[in-house]
Short mmCIF file of C-alpha atoms (C1' of nucleotides) in Angstrom, two decimals:
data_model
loop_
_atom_site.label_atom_id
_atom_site.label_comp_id
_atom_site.label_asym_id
_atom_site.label_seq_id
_atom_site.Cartn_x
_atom_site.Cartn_y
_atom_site.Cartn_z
CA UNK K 1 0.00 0.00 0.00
CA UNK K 2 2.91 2.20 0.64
CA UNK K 3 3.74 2.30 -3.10
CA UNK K 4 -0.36 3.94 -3.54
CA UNK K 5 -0.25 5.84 -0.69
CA UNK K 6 2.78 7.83 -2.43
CA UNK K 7 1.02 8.15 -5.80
CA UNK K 8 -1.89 9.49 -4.25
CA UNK K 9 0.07 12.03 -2.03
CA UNK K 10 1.63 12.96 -4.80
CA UNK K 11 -1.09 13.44 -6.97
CA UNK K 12 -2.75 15.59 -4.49
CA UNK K 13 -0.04 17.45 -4.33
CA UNK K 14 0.76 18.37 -7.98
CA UNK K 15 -2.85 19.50 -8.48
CA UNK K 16 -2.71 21.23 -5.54
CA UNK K 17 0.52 23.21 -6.56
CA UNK K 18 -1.05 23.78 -9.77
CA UNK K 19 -4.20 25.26 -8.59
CA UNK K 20 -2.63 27.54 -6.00
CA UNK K 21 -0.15 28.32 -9.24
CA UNK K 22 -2.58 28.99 -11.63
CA UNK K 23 -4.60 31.25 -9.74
CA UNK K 24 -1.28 33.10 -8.33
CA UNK K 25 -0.25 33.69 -11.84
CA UNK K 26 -3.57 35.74 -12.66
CA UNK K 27 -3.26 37.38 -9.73
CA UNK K 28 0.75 38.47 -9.33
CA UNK K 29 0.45 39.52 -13.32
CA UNK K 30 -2.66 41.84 -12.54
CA UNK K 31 -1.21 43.37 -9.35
CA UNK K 32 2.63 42.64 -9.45
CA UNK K 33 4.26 41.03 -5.94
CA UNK K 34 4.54 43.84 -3.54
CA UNK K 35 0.60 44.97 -4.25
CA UNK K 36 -0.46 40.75 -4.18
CA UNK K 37 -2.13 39.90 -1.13
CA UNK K 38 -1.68 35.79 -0.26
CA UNK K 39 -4.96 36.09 0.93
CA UNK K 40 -6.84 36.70 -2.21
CA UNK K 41 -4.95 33.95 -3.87
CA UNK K 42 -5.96 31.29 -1.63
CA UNK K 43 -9.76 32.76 -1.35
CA UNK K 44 -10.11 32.60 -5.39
CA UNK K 45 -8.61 29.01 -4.96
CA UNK K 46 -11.23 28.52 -2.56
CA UNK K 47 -8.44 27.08 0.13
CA UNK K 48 -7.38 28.47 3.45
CA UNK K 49 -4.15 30.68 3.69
CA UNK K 50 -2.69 28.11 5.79
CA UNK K 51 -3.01 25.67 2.74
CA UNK K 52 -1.38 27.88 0.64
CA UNK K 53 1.51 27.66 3.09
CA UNK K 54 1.81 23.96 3.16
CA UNK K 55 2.58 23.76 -0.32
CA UNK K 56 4.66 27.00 -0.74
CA UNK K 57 7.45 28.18 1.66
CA UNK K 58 6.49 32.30 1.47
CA UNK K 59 5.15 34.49 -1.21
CA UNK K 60 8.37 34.68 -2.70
CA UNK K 61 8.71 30.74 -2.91
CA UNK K 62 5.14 31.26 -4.84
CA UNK K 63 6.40 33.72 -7.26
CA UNK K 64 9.38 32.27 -8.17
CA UNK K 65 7.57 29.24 -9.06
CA UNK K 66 5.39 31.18 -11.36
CA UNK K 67 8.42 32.14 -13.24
CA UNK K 68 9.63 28.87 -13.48
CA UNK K 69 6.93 27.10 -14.53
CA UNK K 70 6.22 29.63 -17.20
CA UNK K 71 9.62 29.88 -18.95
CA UNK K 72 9.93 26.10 -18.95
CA UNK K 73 6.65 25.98 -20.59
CA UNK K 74 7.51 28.22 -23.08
CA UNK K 75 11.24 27.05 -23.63
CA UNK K 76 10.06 23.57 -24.63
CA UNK K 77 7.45 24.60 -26.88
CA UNK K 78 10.09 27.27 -29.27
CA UNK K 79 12.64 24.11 -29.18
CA UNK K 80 9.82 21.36 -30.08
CA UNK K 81 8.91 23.66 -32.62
CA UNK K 82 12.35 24.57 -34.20
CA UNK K 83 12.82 20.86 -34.35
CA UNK K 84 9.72 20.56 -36.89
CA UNK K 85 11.90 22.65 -39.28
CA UNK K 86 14.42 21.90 -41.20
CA UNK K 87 15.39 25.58 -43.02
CA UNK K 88 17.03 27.93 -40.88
CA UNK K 89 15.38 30.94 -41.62
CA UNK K 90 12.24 28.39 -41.16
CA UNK K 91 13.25 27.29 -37.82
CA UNK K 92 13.75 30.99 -36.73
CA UNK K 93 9.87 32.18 -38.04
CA UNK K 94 8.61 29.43 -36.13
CA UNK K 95 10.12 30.43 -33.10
CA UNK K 96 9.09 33.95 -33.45
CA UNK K 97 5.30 32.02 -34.21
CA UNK K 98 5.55 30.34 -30.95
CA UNK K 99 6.91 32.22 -29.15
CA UNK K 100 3.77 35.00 -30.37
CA UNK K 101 1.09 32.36 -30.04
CA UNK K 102 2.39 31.72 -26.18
CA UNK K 103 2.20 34.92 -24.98
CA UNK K 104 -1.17 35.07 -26.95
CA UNK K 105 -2.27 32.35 -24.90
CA UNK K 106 -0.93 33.43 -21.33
CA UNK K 107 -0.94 36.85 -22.01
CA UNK K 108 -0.43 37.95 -18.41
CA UNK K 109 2.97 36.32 -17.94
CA UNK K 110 5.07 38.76 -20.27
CA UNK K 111 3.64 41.37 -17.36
CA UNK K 112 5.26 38.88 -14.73
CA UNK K 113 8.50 38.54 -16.68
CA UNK K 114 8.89 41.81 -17.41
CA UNK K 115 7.18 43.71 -14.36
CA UNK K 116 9.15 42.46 -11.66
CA UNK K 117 12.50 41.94 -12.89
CA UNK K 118 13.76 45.12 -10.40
CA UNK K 119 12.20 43.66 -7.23
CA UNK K 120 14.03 40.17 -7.94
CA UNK K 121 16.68 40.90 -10.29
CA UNK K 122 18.81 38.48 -9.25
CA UNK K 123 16.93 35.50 -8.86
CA UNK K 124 14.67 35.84 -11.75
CA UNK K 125 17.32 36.41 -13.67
CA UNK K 126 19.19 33.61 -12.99
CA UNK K 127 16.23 31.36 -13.21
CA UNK K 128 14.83 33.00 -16.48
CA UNK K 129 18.53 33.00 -17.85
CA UNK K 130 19.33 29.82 -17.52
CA UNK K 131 16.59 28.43 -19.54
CA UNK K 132 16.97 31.44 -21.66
CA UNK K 133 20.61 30.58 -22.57
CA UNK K 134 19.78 26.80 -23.67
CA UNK K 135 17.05 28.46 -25.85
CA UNK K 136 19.19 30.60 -27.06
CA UNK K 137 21.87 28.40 -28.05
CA UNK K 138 19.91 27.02 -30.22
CA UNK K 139 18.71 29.70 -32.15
CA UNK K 140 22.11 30.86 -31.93
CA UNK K 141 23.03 27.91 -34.18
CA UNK K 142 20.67 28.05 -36.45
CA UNK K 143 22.03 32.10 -37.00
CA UNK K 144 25.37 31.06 -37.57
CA UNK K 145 24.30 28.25 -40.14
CA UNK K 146 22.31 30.74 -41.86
CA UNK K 147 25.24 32.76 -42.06
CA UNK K 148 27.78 30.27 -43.44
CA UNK K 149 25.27 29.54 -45.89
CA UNK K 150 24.73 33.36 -46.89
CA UNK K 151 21.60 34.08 -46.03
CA UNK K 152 22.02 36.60 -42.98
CA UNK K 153 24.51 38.87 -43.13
CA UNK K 154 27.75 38.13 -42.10
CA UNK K 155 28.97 40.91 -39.98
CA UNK K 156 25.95 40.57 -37.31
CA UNK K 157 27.01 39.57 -34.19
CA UNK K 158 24.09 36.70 -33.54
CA UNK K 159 23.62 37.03 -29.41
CA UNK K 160 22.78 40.32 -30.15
CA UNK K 161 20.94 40.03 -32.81
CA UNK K 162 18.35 37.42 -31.36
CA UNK K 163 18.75 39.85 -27.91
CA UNK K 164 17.33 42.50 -30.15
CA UNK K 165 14.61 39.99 -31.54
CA UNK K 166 13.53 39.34 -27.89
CA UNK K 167 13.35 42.69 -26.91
CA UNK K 168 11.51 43.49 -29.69
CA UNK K 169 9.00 40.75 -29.50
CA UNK K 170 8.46 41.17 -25.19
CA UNK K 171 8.36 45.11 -25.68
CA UNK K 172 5.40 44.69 -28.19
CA UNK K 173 3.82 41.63 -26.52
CA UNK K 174 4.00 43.66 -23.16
CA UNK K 175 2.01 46.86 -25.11
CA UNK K 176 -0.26 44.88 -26.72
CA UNK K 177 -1.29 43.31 -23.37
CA UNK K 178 -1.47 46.69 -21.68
CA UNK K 179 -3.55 48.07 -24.54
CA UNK K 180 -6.14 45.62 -23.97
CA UNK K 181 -5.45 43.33 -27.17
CA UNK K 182 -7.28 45.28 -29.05
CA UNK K 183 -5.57 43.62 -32.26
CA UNK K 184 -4.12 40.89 -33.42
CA UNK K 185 -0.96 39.57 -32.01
CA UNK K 186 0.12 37.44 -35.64
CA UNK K 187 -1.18 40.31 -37.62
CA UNK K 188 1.36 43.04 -35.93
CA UNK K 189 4.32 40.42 -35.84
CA UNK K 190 4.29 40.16 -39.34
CA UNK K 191 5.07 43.39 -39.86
CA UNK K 192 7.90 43.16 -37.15
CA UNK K 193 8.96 39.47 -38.58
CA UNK K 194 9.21 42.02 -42.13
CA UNK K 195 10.93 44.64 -40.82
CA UNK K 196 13.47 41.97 -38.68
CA UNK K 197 13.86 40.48 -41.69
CA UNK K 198 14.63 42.57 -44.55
CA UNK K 199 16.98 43.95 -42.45
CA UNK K 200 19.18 40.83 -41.39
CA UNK K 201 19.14 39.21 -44.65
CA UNK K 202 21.15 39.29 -47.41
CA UNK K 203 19.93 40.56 -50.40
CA UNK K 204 18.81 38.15 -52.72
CA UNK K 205 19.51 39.19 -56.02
CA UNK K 206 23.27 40.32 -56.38
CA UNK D 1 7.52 93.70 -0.13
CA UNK D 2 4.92 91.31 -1.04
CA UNK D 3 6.21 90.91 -4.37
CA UNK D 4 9.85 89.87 -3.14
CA UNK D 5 7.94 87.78 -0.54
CA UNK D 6 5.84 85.55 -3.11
CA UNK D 7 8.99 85.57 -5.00
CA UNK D 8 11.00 84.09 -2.28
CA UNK D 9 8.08 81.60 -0.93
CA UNK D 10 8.12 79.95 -4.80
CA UNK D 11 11.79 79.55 -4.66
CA UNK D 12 11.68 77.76 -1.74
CA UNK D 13 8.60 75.70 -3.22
CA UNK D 14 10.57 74.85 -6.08
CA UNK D 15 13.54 74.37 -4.94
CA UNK D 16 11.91 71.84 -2.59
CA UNK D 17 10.20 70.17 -4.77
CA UNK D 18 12.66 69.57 -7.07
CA UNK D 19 14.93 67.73 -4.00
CA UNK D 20 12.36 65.79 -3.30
CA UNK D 21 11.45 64.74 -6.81
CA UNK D 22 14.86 64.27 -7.80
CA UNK D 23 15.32 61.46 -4.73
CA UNK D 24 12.14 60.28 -5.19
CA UNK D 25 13.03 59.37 -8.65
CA UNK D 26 15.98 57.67 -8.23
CA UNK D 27 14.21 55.32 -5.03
CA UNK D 28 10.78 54.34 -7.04
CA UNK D 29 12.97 53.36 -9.77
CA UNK D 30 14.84 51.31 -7.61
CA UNK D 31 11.91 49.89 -5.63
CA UNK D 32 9.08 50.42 -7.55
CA UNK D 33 5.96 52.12 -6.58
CA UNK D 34 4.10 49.60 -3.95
CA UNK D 35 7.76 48.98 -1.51
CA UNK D 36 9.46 52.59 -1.67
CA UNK D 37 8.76 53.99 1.76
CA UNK D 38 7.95 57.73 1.69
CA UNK D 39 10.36 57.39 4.70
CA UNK D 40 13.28 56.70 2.59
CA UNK D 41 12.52 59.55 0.53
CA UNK D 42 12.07 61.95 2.80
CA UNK D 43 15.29 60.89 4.58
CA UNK D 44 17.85 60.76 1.70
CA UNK D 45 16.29 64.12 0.71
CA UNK D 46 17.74 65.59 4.62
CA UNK D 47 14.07 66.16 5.42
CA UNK D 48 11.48 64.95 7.74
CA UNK D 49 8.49 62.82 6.35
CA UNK D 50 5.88 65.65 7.25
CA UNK D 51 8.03 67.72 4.92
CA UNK D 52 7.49 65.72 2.18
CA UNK D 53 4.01 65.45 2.78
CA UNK D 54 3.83 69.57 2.77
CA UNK D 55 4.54 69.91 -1.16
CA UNK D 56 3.18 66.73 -2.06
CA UNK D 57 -0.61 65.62 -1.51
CA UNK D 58 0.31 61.83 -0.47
CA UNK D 59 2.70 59.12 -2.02
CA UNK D 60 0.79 59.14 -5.68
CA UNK D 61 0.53 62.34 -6.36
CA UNK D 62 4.92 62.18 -5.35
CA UNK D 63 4.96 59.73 -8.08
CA UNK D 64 2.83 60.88 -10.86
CA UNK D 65 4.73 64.04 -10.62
CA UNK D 66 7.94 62.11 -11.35
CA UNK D 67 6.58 60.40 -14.11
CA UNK D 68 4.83 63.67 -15.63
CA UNK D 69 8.05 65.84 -15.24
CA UNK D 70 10.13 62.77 -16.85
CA UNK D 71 7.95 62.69 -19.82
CA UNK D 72 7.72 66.44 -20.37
CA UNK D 73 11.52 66.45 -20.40
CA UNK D 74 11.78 63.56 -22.86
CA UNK D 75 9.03 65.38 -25.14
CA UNK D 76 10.96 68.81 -25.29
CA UNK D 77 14.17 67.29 -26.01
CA UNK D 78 13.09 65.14 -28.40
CA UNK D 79 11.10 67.81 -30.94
CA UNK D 80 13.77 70.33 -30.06
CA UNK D 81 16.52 67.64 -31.60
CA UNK D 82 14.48 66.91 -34.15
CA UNK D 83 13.92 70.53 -35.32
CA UNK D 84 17.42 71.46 -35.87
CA UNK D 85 17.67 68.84 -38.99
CA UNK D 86 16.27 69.56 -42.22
CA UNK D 87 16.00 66.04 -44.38
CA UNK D 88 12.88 63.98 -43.05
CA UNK D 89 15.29 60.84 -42.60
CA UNK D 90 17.98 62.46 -40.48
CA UNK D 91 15.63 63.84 -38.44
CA UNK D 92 14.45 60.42 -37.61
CA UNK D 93 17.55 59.79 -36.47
CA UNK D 94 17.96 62.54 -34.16
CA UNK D 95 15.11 61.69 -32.48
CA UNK D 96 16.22 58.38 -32.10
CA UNK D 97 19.76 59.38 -30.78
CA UNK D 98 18.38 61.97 -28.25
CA UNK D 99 15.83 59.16 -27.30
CA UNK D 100 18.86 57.33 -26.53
CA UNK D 101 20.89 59.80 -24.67
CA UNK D 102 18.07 60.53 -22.25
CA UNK D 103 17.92 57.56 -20.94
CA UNK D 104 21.52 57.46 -21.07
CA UNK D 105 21.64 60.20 -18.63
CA UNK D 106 18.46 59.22 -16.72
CA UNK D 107 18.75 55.57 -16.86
CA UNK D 108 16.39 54.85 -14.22
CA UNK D 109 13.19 56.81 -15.30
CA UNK D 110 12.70 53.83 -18.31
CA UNK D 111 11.66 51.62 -14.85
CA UNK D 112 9.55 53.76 -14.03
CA UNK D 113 7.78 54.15 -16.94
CA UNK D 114 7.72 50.57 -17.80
CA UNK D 115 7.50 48.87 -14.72
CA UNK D 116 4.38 50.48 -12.85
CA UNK D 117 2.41 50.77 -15.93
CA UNK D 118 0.10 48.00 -14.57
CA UNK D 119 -0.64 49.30 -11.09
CA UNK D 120 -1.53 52.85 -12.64
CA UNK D 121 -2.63 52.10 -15.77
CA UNK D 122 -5.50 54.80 -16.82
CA UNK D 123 -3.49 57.71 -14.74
CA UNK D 124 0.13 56.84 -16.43
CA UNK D 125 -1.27 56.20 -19.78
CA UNK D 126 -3.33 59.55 -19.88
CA UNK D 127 -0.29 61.58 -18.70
CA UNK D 128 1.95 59.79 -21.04
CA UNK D 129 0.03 59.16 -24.12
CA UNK D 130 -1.04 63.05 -23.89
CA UNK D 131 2.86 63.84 -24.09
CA UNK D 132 3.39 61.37 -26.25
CA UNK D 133 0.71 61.90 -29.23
CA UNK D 134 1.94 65.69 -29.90
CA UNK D 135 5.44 63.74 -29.88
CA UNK D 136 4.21 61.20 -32.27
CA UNK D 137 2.14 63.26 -34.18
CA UNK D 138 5.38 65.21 -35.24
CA UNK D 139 7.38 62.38 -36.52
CA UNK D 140 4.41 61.06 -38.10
CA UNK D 141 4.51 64.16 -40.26
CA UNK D 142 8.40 63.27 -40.74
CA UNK D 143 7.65 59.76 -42.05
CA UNK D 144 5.03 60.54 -44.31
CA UNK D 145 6.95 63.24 -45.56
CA UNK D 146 9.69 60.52 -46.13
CA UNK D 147 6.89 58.32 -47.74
CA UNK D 148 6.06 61.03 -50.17
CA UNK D 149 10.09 61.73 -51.62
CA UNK D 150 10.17 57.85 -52.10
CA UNK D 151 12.50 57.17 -49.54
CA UNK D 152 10.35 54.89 -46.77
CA UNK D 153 8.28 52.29 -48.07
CA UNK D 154 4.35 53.31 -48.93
CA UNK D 155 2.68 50.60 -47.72
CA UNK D 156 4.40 50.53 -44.07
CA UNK D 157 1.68 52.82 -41.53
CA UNK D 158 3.53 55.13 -40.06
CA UNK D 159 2.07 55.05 -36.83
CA UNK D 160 2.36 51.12 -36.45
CA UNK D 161 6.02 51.41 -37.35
CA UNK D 162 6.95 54.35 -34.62
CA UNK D 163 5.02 52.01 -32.16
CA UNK D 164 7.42 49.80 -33.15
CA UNK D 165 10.40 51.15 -33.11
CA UNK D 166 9.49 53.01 -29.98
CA UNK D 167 8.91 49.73 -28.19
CA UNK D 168 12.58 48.48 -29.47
CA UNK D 169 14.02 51.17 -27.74
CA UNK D 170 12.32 51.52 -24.47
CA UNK D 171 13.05 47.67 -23.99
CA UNK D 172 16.42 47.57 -25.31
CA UNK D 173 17.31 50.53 -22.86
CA UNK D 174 15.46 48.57 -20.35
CA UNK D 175 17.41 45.82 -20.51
CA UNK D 176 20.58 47.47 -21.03
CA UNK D 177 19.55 48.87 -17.49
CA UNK D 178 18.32 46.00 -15.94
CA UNK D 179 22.17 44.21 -16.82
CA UNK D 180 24.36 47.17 -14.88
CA UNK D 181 24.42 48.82 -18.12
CA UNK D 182 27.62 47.18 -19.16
CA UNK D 183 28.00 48.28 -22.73
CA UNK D 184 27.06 52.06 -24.36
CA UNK D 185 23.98 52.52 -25.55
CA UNK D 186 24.80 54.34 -28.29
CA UNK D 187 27.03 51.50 -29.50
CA UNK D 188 23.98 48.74 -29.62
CA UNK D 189 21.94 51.32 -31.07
CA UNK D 190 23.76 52.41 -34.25
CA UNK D 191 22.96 48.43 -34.68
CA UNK D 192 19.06 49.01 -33.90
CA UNK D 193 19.02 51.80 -36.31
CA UNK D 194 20.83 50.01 -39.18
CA UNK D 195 17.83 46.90 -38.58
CA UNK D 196 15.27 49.94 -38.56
CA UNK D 197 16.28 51.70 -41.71
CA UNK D 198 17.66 48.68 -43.68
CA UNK D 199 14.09 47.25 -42.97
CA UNK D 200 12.31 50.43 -43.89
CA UNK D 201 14.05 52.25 -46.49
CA UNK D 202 13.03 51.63 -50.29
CA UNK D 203 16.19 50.42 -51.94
CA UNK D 204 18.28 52.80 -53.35
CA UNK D 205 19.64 51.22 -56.80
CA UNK D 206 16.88 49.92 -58.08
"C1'" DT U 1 -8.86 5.83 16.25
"C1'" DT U 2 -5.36 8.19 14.35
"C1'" DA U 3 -2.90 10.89 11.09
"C1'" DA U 4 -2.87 14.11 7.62
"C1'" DA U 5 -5.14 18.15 5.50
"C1'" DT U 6 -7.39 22.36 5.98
"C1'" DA U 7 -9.33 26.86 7.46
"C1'" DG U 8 -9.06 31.03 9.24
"C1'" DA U 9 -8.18 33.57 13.70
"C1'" DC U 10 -4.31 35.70 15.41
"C1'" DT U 11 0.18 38.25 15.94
"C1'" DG U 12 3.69 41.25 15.03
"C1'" DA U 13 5.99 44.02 11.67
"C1'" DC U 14 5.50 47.59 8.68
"C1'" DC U 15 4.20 51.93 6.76
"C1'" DA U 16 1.07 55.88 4.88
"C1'" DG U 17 -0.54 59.78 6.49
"C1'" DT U 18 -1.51 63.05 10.60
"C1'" DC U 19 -0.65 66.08 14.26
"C1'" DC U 20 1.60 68.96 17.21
"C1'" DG U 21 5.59 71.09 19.32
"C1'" DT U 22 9.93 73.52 17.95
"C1'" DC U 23 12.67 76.73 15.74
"C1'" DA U 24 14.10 80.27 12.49
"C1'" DT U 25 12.89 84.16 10.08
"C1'" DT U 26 10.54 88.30 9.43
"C1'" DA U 27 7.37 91.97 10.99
"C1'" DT U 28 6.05 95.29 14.55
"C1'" DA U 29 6.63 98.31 18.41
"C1'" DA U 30 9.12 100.95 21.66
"C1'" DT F 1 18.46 99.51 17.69
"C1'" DT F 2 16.49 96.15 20.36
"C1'" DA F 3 12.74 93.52 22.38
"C1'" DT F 4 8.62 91.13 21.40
"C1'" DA F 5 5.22 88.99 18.48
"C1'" DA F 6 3.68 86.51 14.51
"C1'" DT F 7 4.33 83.33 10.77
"C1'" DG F 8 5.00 79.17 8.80
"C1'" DA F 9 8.58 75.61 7.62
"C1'" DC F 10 9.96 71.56 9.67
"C1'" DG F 11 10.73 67.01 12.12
"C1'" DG F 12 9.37 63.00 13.85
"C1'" DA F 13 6.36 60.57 17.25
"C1'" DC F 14 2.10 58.55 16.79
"C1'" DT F 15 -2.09 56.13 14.91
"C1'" DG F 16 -4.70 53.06 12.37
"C1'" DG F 17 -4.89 49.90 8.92
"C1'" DT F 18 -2.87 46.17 6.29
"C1'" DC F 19 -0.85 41.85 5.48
"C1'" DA F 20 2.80 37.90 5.71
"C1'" DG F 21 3.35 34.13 8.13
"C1'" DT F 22 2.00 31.07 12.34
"C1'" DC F 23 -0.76 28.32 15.26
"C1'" DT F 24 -4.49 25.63 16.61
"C1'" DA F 25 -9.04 23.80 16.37
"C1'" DT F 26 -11.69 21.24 13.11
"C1'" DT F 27 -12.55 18.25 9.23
"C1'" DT F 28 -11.59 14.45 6.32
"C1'" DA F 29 -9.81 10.09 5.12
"C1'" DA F 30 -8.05 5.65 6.02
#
DNA sequence: TTAAATAGACTGACCAGTCCGTCATTATAA
DNA sequence: TTATAATGACGGACTGGTCAGTCTATTTAA
């Protein structure tokens, strides 16, 4: 029975961590940390405070789980889908794509990622960098392919490059959030994919 | 001697408020609105906390004056720089470069701007987006003017592709902040610029 | 019957905003 | 010129409210 007994603990806790974390995301991206009372988290995940507790060291134990959960989530998904592709300049639209249609789906994180990065430099930072770096790595690769094969330009420096890209894409994502979404995430990023583009690449036809 | 006296009184007013402001800006960039005690402020700026509270109504009204003052600043600069060129193009780039430069000098306002747009949203937005329109309004008429002597693209909006490029900036200075600021801005933005124009401009040997 | 899970009352720290006494400067009077 | 009064800038102790985190009584499950 022992063998059970764990699954079931377990279970209960993993939907318990997700509930308290999916509610806490909604919540810390609406209001940011300081402004986030623990309280209204557990009452809109109908649980005590204490129970919040048992499953979470402090609020900050909370957060930072937020943030991890959400740029693992969103790490795998722009590396599953850069995998699909075999191109380069393929593999880097769909990452942009994904990367567009995530944040279109959990809009509020970019505010978490973004908002809070002065009250918890540090630690965010290292958390969001290290997945960041792997992710990066990648694309990284795929840059300096498409350069030896002369289709970006050669004298771009690609960290920076796919730093600008990021910045880019969270900077709009994070306007078009606090705008209210009153367009179409795809339909803007085309433009930006256009103007990224036609800048980095070679040109065709010399 | 009532003139001298009112004279004198504003001085003072000023002069105050200015000290205050000018600590207060540097602390709720740092902290961020919700954990910057007005204690802090008021002690940095060699003054007691009733003091503070004597030229400013309570802790908001400190920071919307920071952000207001900030903004009005940028503005001026900006269509000042921009009105000493002549050719539609290099007056883009002024404003861009003086963009720049600001936060160069007042690295820690971009925080403020970006980071408490969510727990002030309708009051930041008004102030700003009044500022900003007359700002963007005026380079509007640049890139159309551009549009029309052939050398921007026609079927780029102008007011889609200042969004953008006003987004690159405020999160590339953001994150050069956010890092220690460990490389010039100016150096990572002639790079920004050439993605901007070589993306926008109409090619010139066709 | 017992052990784990839960709720929410409670505590102590913290902090915005107030209030009042002090002090410096300027005006008034002798 | 000097003594006294008035003004108002100022500091910081204080208050009241808020909220993170704890503790215990109660519920649930086994």
């Amino acid at each position: 029975m022992k063998i059970t007994d764990k699954v079931k603990k377990k279970d209960l806790t993993q939907m318990r961590q997700k509930q308290i974390l999916d509610v806490a995301t909604r919540v810390f991206s609406k209001k940011g940390f300081a402004s986030t009372q623990v309280d209204e988290i557990a009452g809109l995940a109908g649980l005590g405070k204490g129970t919040v507790y048992r499953y979470f060291k402090d609020k900050k134990d909370l957060f930072l789980s937020i943030v991890d959960r959400g740029i693992r989530n969103l790490k795998d998904l722009v590396l599953e889908a850069m995998a699909e592709e075999k191109e380069p300049l393929d593999k880097i639209k769909k990452a942009i794509e994904t990367y567009l249609k995530f944040f279109e789906k959990h809009s509020y994180l970019i505010r978490v990622f973004i908002h809070e990065q002065s009250e918890f430099q540090k630690r965010i930072q290292k958390r969001y960098y290290q997945h960041y770096y792997e992710h990066v790595n990648k694309i990284e690769e795929v840059f300096k392919k498409a350069q030896t094969l002369g289709l970006i330009k050669k004298k771009i420096k690609p960290k920076l490059a796919i730093a600008i890209l990021t910045d880019m894409l969270n900077s709009f994502i994070y306007t078009w959030q606090l705008t209210g979404q009153k367009y179409s995430l795809s339909e803007s990023f085309s433009l930006i994919t256009e103007i990224y583009f036609t800048g980095i690449l070679e040109e065709k036809d010399k």
